[in-house]
Amino acid sequence: MQLFESFSLRDVTFKNRIGVSPMCEYSSEDGFATDWHLVHLGSRAVGGAGLILTEAAAVTADGRISPNDLGLYRDEHVEMLARINAFMEAQGAVPGIQLSHSGRKGASPRPWDELPPKVAVADGGWEPSAPSAIPFSDASWTPSELTETRIAELVRAFAASAKRALAAGFRVIELHGAHGYLIHEFLSPLANRRTDRYGGSFENRIRFAREVTQAVRAVWPERLPLFFRVSATDWLADGWTIEDSIALARVLREDGVDLIDASSGGIVPVAPIPVGPLYQAPFAERIRAEAGIATAAVGLITTAAEAQSLVAEGRADLVLLARELLRQPYWPLHVARELGRDLTWPAQYARAKPR
């Protein structure tokens, strides 16, 4: 495998193995995509990435991380997203959306706002809900514990958003089961203290993730891939582990998931995470080898050599970049040249192509 070889899942073919990882832009009102999203996502499509994933798109209004997050909980959200997707596809990129619910981490301010760590109801916030009434931090909202009736409603909300994603022209859905948001909160014993059928044992804690996956797969066409982002480890004793992630991946594969996006952390404010180049890549490698499912590697991938090695050595099927693509939207075009590939640049930019 090579970084600039195509890659197919179901009936979708990615022109290369470089994807744009979901990155919150905090630039929406009532969940609507804006011209910022058109330019932000569109420029990375012009830059040559094979897959463009939106930021986390909330399946309910109270599932947003901040009041300024993207959403797909209203039919009216579809129109602008469809416009963005049409532009990205015209550049040869596959448009994908990450569906999410923030759980206990909802009603948070934007990172650059000088506000308390929770947004008051009077300022557009809300009381978050979660598997258990355990706050993310001492300064965060204490969430209300979800009833089984409300859990069933949220499963239906994910499916409804998947239908809207199809109407908007997305060709990949990624379910956000990582970074301390709702699905991850059910998975991790650090956030899930329930004593009903959604808590306790491994089988019970993965129940919500499976129900969401099955509901989305039931409305998402068989021809289109379904991804699942997992925090492969909580980096803490008594938390979710890489072994748990491998076991979950095996189950989700049978439920119709095609690729595991292997990230980590986020369930607690502070954890001993050994951050460094490719620090999360071993998770993608182990899940791929031991669960028999395609994976995406993420986390401080910045150079051509790093990305190429992950794919060429069979450690992951895709590489997803975040901050590096904020710094360099046209990173794939430049990296291709480093790796001896002569990619066709957009006609409008061809006169600037290095000779």
Tab-separated table of C-alpha atoms in Angstrom:
chain	number	residue	atom	x	y	z
A	1	MET	CA	0.000	0.000	0.000
A	2	GLN	CA	1.096	3.538	-0.753
A	3	LEU	CA	-0.182	6.867	0.567
A	4	PHE	CA	-1.312	8.020	-2.876
A	5	GLU	CA	-2.900	4.758	-3.946
A	6	SER	CA	-6.690	4.657	-4.027
A	7	PHE	CA	-8.634	2.847	-1.333
A	8	SER	CA	-12.155	1.455	-1.525
A	9	LEU	CA	-14.755	0.613	1.099
A	10	ARG	CA	-18.083	-0.743	-0.102
A	11	ASP	CA	-18.894	1.284	-3.266
A	12	VAL	CA	-16.843	4.349	-2.325
A	13	THR	CA	-13.302	4.876	-3.593
A	14	PHE	CA	-10.976	7.427	-2.036
A	15	LYS	CA	-8.410	8.782	-4.488
A	16	ASN	CA	-5.694	8.576	-1.822
A	17	ARG	CA	-5.338	7.545	1.811
A	18	ILE	CA	-5.217	11.059	3.293
A	19	GLY	CA	-8.236	12.366	5.182
A	20	VAL	CA	-9.156	15.532	7.031
A	21	SER	CA	-9.900	14.665	10.639
A	22	PRO	CA	-12.983	16.244	12.249
A	23	MET	CA	-12.106	19.620	13.761
A	24	CYS	CA	-14.618	21.793	15.609
A	25	GLU	CA	-14.862	25.271	14.076
A	26	TYR	CA	-17.370	26.807	16.526
A	27	SER	CA	-18.793	28.873	13.682
A	28	SER	CA	-22.468	27.878	13.565
A	29	GLU	CA	-25.694	29.326	14.903
A	30	ASP	CA	-28.426	26.813	15.717
A	31	GLY	CA	-26.305	24.150	14.039
A	32	PHE	CA	-26.237	25.710	10.569
A	33	ALA	CA	-23.150	25.431	8.380
A	34	THR	CA	-21.917	28.784	7.075
A	35	ASP	CA	-19.603	30.235	4.458
A	36	TRP	CA	-16.785	29.548	6.925
A	37	HIS	CA	-17.438	25.824	6.566
A	38	LEU	CA	-17.611	26.124	2.786
A	39	VAL	CA	-14.171	27.727	2.673
A	40	HIS	CA	-12.644	25.641	5.481
A	41	LEU	CA	-13.731	22.274	4.105
A	42	GLY	CA	-13.578	23.291	0.450
A	43	SER	CA	-9.987	24.506	0.638
A	44	ARG	CA	-8.841	21.135	1.979
A	45	ALA	CA	-10.636	19.443	-0.897
A	46	VAL	CA	-8.802	21.741	-3.316
A	47	GLY	CA	-5.638	20.793	-1.417
A	48	GLY	CA	-5.906	17.177	-2.493
A	49	ALA	CA	-7.222	15.201	0.498
A	50	GLY	CA	-9.141	12.094	-0.512
A	51	LEU	CA	-11.627	12.269	2.381
A	52	ILE	CA	-13.015	15.339	4.126
A	53	LEU	CA	-14.812	14.772	7.436
A	54	THR	CA	-16.824	17.595	8.943
A	55	GLU	CA	-16.468	18.563	12.546
A	56	ALA	CA	-18.705	16.771	15.049
A	57	ALA	CA	-22.287	17.423	13.941
A	58	ALA	CA	-24.769	17.148	16.792
A	59	VAL	CA	-27.816	14.922	16.403
A	60	THR	CA	-29.822	17.051	18.848
A	61	ALA	CA	-29.597	20.707	19.831
A	62	ASP	CA	-28.544	19.749	23.354
A	63	GLY	CA	-25.987	17.357	21.898
A	64	ARG	CA	-23.764	20.193	20.738
A	65	ILE	CA	-20.463	20.763	22.503
A	66	SER	CA	-20.951	24.533	22.409
A	67	PRO	CA	-23.839	26.737	21.269
A	68	ASN	CA	-21.737	27.407	18.142
A	69	ASP	CA	-21.330	23.798	17.009
A	70	LEU	CA	-22.451	22.272	13.724
A	71	GLY	CA	-25.653	20.249	13.821
A	72	LEU	CA	-27.739	17.915	11.716
A	73	TYR	CA	-30.839	17.850	13.908
A	74	ARG	CA	-33.050	19.927	11.576
A	75	ASP	CA	-34.047	19.290	7.980
A	76	GLU	CA	-33.105	22.896	7.236
A	77	HIS	CA	-29.454	22.074	7.962
A	78	VAL	CA	-29.256	19.990	4.798
A	79	GLU	CA	-29.250	22.747	2.162
A	80	MET	CA	-25.919	24.403	3.020
A	81	LEU	CA	-24.209	21.088	3.693
A	82	ALA	CA	-25.321	19.866	0.269
A	83	ARG	CA	-23.759	22.950	-1.325
A	84	ILE	CA	-20.472	22.306	0.471
A	85	ASN	CA	-20.498	18.615	-0.465
A	86	ALA	CA	-21.104	19.377	-4.140
A	87	PHE	CA	-18.044	21.623	-4.172
A	88	MET	CA	-15.857	19.044	-2.409
A	89	GLU	CA	-16.910	16.260	-4.766
A	90	ALA	CA	-16.120	18.484	-7.733
A	91	GLN	CA	-12.529	18.574	-6.430
A	92	GLY	CA	-12.394	14.776	-6.233
A	93	ALA	CA	-12.808	14.480	-2.461
A	94	VAL	CA	-15.251	12.169	-0.686
A	95	PRO	CA	-17.454	14.144	1.749
A	96	GLY	CA	-18.018	12.611	5.169
A	97	ILE	CA	-19.755	13.741	8.341
A	98	GLN	CA	-19.111	12.879	11.959
A	99	LEU	CA	-22.347	12.432	13.927
A	100	SER	CA	-22.075	13.111	17.625
A	101	HIS	CA	-23.699	13.887	20.938
A	102	SER	CA	-21.642	15.770	23.506
A	103	GLY	CA	-23.126	14.185	26.627
A	104	ARG	CA	-21.814	15.685	29.852
A	105	LYS	CA	-19.322	17.871	27.954
A	106	GLY	CA	-22.107	19.902	26.334
A	107	ALA	CA	-22.912	23.572	26.884
A	108	SER	CA	-19.211	24.448	26.917
A	109	PRO	CA	-17.851	27.785	25.652
A	110	ARG	CA	-15.756	28.170	22.527
A	111	PRO	CA	-12.039	27.744	23.358
A	112	TRP	CA	-11.244	31.400	22.672
A	113	ASP	CA	-14.114	32.838	24.756
A	114	GLU	CA	-13.194	34.171	28.186
A	115	LEU	CA	-16.139	32.482	29.870
A	116	PRO	CA	-16.651	29.991	32.700
A	117	PRO	CA	-16.203	26.328	31.650
A	118	LYS	CA	-19.974	25.974	31.338
A	119	VAL	CA	-22.386	28.188	29.409
A	120	ALA	CA	-25.346	29.296	31.515
A	121	VAL	CA	-28.870	28.771	30.245
A	122	ALA	CA	-29.319	32.556	30.144
A	123	ASP	CA	-26.350	32.726	27.754
A	124	GLY	CA	-27.613	30.017	25.406
A	125	GLY	CA	-26.482	26.961	27.337
A	126	TRP	CA	-28.445	23.995	28.671
A	127	GLU	CA	-28.269	21.270	31.292
A	128	PRO	CA	-26.404	18.365	29.681
A	129	SER	CA	-27.397	14.730	30.065
A	130	ALA	CA	-25.172	11.683	30.366
A	131	PRO	CA	-25.176	7.996	31.329
A	132	SER	CA	-24.552	8.969	34.965
A	133	ALA	CA	-24.828	12.199	36.925
A	134	ILE	CA	-21.056	12.663	37.098
A	135	PRO	CA	-19.593	16.011	35.976
A	136	PHE	CA	-16.628	16.105	33.626
A	137	SER	CA	-14.781	18.389	36.059
A	138	ASP	CA	-15.483	20.273	39.276
A	139	ALA	CA	-16.325	23.365	37.243
A	140	SER	CA	-18.516	21.631	34.655
A	141	TRP	CA	-22.249	21.054	34.594
A	142	THR	CA	-23.481	18.103	36.624
A	143	PRO	CA	-25.464	16.238	33.967
A	144	SER	CA	-28.845	14.643	34.450
A	145	GLU	CA	-28.845	10.862	34.171
A	146	LEU	CA	-30.488	9.609	31.003
A	147	THR	CA	-33.605	7.483	31.355
A	148	GLU	CA	-33.994	4.440	29.123
A	149	THR	CA	-36.790	6.281	27.309
A	150	ARG	CA	-34.459	9.167	26.553
A	151	ILE	CA	-31.705	6.757	25.468
A	152	ALA	CA	-34.098	5.251	22.919
A	153	GLU	CA	-34.945	8.757	21.667
A	154	LEU	CA	-31.246	9.505	21.167
A	155	VAL	CA	-30.759	6.308	19.180
A	156	ARG	CA	-33.573	7.475	16.905
A	157	ALA	CA	-31.983	10.929	16.693
A	158	PHE	CA	-28.745	9.423	15.344
A	159	ALA	CA	-30.754	7.537	12.705
A	160	ALA	CA	-32.689	10.678	11.753
A	161	SER	CA	-29.449	12.616	11.314
A	162	ALA	CA	-28.071	9.789	9.170
A	163	LYS	CA	-31.055	10.179	6.847
A	164	ARG	CA	-30.334	13.912	6.606
A	165	ALA	CA	-26.675	13.133	5.893
A	166	LEU	CA	-27.758	11.044	2.932
A	167	ALA	CA	-30.015	13.843	1.681
A	168	ALA	CA	-27.085	16.266	1.935
A	169	GLY	CA	-24.903	14.056	-0.261
A	170	PHE	CA	-22.457	12.707	2.300
A	171	ARG	CA	-20.885	9.400	1.323
A	172	VAL	CA	-19.295	8.504	4.676
A	173	ILE	CA	-20.718	8.708	8.186
A	174	GLU	CA	-18.441	8.515	11.196
A	175	LEU	CA	-20.014	7.888	14.598
A	176	HIS	CA	-18.185	9.776	17.333
A	177	GLY	CA	-17.514	7.290	20.104
A	178	ALA	CA	-14.428	9.045	21.465
A	179	HIS	CA	-13.033	12.024	23.405
A	180	GLY	CA	-15.375	11.842	26.365
A	181	TYR	CA	-18.602	12.522	24.492
A	182	LEU	CA	-21.830	10.591	24.963
A	183	ILE	CA	-21.067	7.254	23.300
A	184	HIS	CA	-17.644	7.169	24.949
A	185	GLU	CA	-19.257	8.027	28.293
A	186	PHE	CA	-21.360	4.875	28.048
A	187	LEU	CA	-18.281	2.811	27.161
A	188	SER	CA	-15.978	4.003	29.935
A	189	PRO	CA	-16.428	2.818	33.522
A	190	LEU	CA	-14.987	6.187	34.576
A	191	ALA	CA	-18.166	7.928	33.384
A	192	ASN	CA	-20.736	5.126	33.454
A	193	ARG	CA	-21.892	4.015	36.911
A	194	ARG	CA	-25.301	2.731	35.824
A	195	THR	CA	-26.765	-0.426	37.315
A	196	ASP	CA	-29.304	-1.140	34.562
A	197	ARG	CA	-28.744	-2.856	31.204
A	198	TYR	CA	-26.598	0.063	30.000
A	199	GLY	CA	-24.021	-0.179	32.789
A	200	GLY	CA	-21.737	-2.550	34.622
A	201	SER	CA	-20.484	-5.287	32.337
A	202	PHE	CA	-18.630	-4.740	29.072
A	203	GLU	CA	-21.637	-6.046	27.141
A	204	ASN	CA	-23.933	-3.572	28.887
A	205	ARG	CA	-21.593	-0.587	28.479
A	206	ILE	CA	-21.267	-1.157	24.724
A	207	ARG	CA	-25.043	-1.544	24.311
A	208	PHE	CA	-25.681	2.130	23.422
A	209	ALA	CA	-22.823	2.184	20.903
A	210	ARG	CA	-24.248	-0.925	19.251
A	211	GLU	CA	-27.814	0.383	19.227
A	212	VAL	CA	-26.687	3.641	17.589
A	213	THR	CA	-24.577	1.747	15.054
A	214	GLN	CA	-27.361	-0.656	14.176
A	215	ALA	CA	-29.933	2.150	13.863
A	216	VAL	CA	-27.677	4.188	11.579
A	217	ARG	CA	-26.665	1.192	9.495
A	218	ALA	CA	-30.348	0.356	8.998
A	219	VAL	CA	-30.971	3.706	7.247
A	220	TRP	CA	-27.524	4.218	5.707
A	221	PRO	CA	-27.300	2.529	2.282
A	222	GLU	CA	-25.310	-0.689	2.043
A	223	ARG	CA	-23.226	0.895	-0.714
A	224	LEU	CA	-21.846	3.562	1.667
A	225	PRO	CA	-19.207	3.089	4.399
A	226	LEU	CA	-19.745	3.607	8.109
A	227	PHE	CA	-16.834	4.636	10.361
A	228	PHE	CA	-16.623	4.642	14.166
A	229	ARG	CA	-14.187	6.830	16.103
A	230	VAL	CA	-13.059	5.300	19.357
A	231	SER	CA	-10.860	6.509	22.172
A	232	ALA	CA	-8.720	3.393	22.184
A	233	THR	CA	-7.687	3.978	25.793
A	234	ASP	CA	-8.580	6.354	28.615
A	235	TRP	CA	-4.886	6.292	29.656
A	236	LEU	CA	-5.976	5.541	33.223
A	237	ALA	CA	-6.247	2.448	35.389
A	238	ASP	CA	-9.841	1.281	35.726
A	239	GLY	CA	-10.759	3.032	32.486
A	240	TRP	CA	-11.449	1.898	28.927
A	241	THR	CA	-8.495	-0.008	27.425
A	242	ILE	CA	-7.047	-0.940	24.062
A	243	GLU	CA	-8.182	-4.512	24.721
A	244	ASP	CA	-11.728	-3.183	25.188
A	245	SER	CA	-11.418	-1.297	21.900
A	246	ILE	CA	-10.303	-4.413	20.040
A	247	ALA	CA	-13.245	-6.364	21.455
A	248	LEU	CA	-15.641	-3.528	20.548
A	249	ALA	CA	-14.230	-3.318	17.017
A	250	ARG	CA	-14.907	-6.997	16.472
A	251	VAL	CA	-18.536	-6.521	17.505
A	252	LEU	CA	-19.018	-3.321	15.494
A	253	ARG	CA	-17.604	-5.025	12.407
A	254	GLU	CA	-20.472	-7.495	12.630
A	255	ASP	CA	-22.897	-4.581	13.111
A	256	GLY	CA	-21.825	-3.026	9.818
A	257	VAL	CA	-18.936	-0.707	10.705
A	258	ASP	CA	-16.269	-0.644	7.986
A	259	LEU	CA	-13.442	1.314	9.622
A	260	ILE	CA	-12.294	2.222	13.133
A	261	ASP	CA	-10.813	5.702	13.565
A	262	ALA	CA	-8.459	5.110	16.491
A	263	SER	CA	-7.928	8.125	18.724
A	264	SER	CA	-7.613	8.189	22.536
A	265	GLY	CA	-8.330	10.032	25.773
A	266	GLY	CA	-10.810	12.763	26.623
A	267	ILE	CA	-12.921	11.088	29.297
A	268	VAL	CA	-11.315	13.100	32.116
A	269	PRO	CA	-9.686	16.562	32.134
A	270	VAL	CA	-6.177	15.298	32.918
A	271	ALA	CA	-4.553	11.970	32.057
A	272	PRO	CA	-0.906	10.848	31.676
A	273	ILE	CA	-0.867	10.878	27.871
A	274	PRO	CA	2.605	10.468	26.288
A	275	VAL	CA	1.995	12.946	23.488
A	276	GLY	CA	4.480	12.798	20.609
A	277	PRO	CA	4.703	12.023	16.885
A	278	LEU	CA	2.550	9.005	15.979
A	279	TYR	CA	1.737	8.374	19.645
A	280	GLN	CA	-1.696	6.971	18.775
A	281	ALA	CA	-0.673	4.960	15.712
A	282	PRO	CA	-0.103	1.722	17.682
A	283	PHE	CA	-3.832	1.658	18.485
A	284	ALA	CA	-4.814	1.679	14.825
A	285	GLU	CA	-2.210	-1.009	14.158
A	286	ARG	CA	-3.429	-3.335	16.915
A	287	ILE	CA	-7.116	-2.910	16.121
A	288	ARG	CA	-6.451	-3.561	12.431
A	289	ALA	CA	-4.443	-6.702	13.154
A	290	GLU	CA	-6.481	-8.147	16.016
A	291	ALA	CA	-10.041	-7.150	15.081
A	292	GLY	CA	-9.728	-7.714	11.342
A	293	ILE	CA	-11.111	-4.328	10.371
A	294	ALA	CA	-9.777	-1.337	8.434
A	295	THR	CA	-8.433	1.512	10.560
A	296	ALA	CA	-7.459	5.171	10.373
A	297	ALA	CA	-4.434	6.461	12.270
A	298	VAL	CA	-4.548	9.906	13.870
A	299	GLY	CA	-2.482	12.059	16.198
A	300	LEU	CA	0.484	14.303	15.414
A	301	ILE	CA	1.049	12.972	11.918
A	302	THR	CA	2.876	15.833	10.221
A	303	THR	CA	5.424	14.571	7.679
A	304	ALA	CA	5.351	12.684	4.410
A	305	ALA	CA	7.565	9.953	5.850
A	306	GLU	CA	5.288	9.409	8.850
A	307	ALA	CA	2.118	9.177	6.784
A	308	GLN	CA	3.714	6.959	4.135
A	309	SER	CA	5.177	4.568	6.707
A	310	LEU	CA	1.827	4.007	8.415
A	311	VAL	CA	0.221	2.943	5.156
A	312	ALA	CA	3.178	1.193	3.507
A	313	GLU	CA	3.857	-0.919	6.603
A	314	GLY	CA	0.201	-1.945	6.865
A	315	ARG	CA	-0.306	-0.251	10.221
A	316	ALA	CA	-3.392	1.659	9.030
A	317	ASP	CA	-5.495	2.021	5.898
A	318	LEU	CA	-6.010	5.785	6.140
A	319	VAL	CA	-4.203	8.636	7.844
A	320	LEU	CA	-6.319	11.484	9.190
A	321	LEU	CA	-4.643	14.825	9.807
A	322	ALA	CA	-5.974	17.762	11.787
A	323	ARG	CA	-3.684	20.584	12.887
A	324	GLU	CA	-1.196	20.026	10.084
A	325	LEU	CA	-4.004	20.596	7.585
A	326	LEU	CA	-4.967	23.781	9.399
A	327	ARG	CA	-1.409	24.978	8.923
A	328	GLN	CA	-1.125	23.670	5.360
A	329	PRO	CA	-4.452	23.108	3.545
A	330	TYR	CA	-2.518	21.937	0.472
A	331	TRP	CA	-0.328	19.484	2.398
A	332	PRO	CA	-1.296	16.507	0.186
A	333	LEU	CA	-0.149	18.284	-2.988
A	334	HIS	CA	3.242	19.129	-1.497
A	335	VAL	CA	3.707	15.732	0.154
A	336	ALA	CA	3.008	13.978	-3.123
A	337	ARG	CA	5.976	15.767	-4.668
A	338	GLU	CA	8.185	14.683	-1.747
A	339	LEU	CA	7.155	11.088	-2.389
A	340	GLY	CA	7.817	11.308	-6.109
A	341	ARG	CA	4.186	11.485	-7.205
A	342	ASP	CA	3.212	14.014	-9.858
A	343	LEU	CA	-0.357	14.959	-8.932
A	344	THR	CA	-2.504	17.151	-11.116
A	345	TRP	CA	-3.037	20.493	-9.428
A	346	PRO	CA	-6.326	22.399	-9.832
A	347	ALA	CA	-6.213	24.264	-13.144
A	348	GLN	CA	-6.650	27.558	-11.329
A	349	TYR	CA	-3.443	26.903	-9.332
A	350	ALA	CA	-1.386	24.994	-11.906
A	351	ARG	CA	0.860	27.978	-12.663
A	352	ALA	CA	2.090	27.838	-9.052
A	353	LYS	CA	3.007	24.144	-9.131
A	354	PRO	CA	6.689	23.630	-8.266
A	355	ARG	CA	8.809	22.547	-11.228
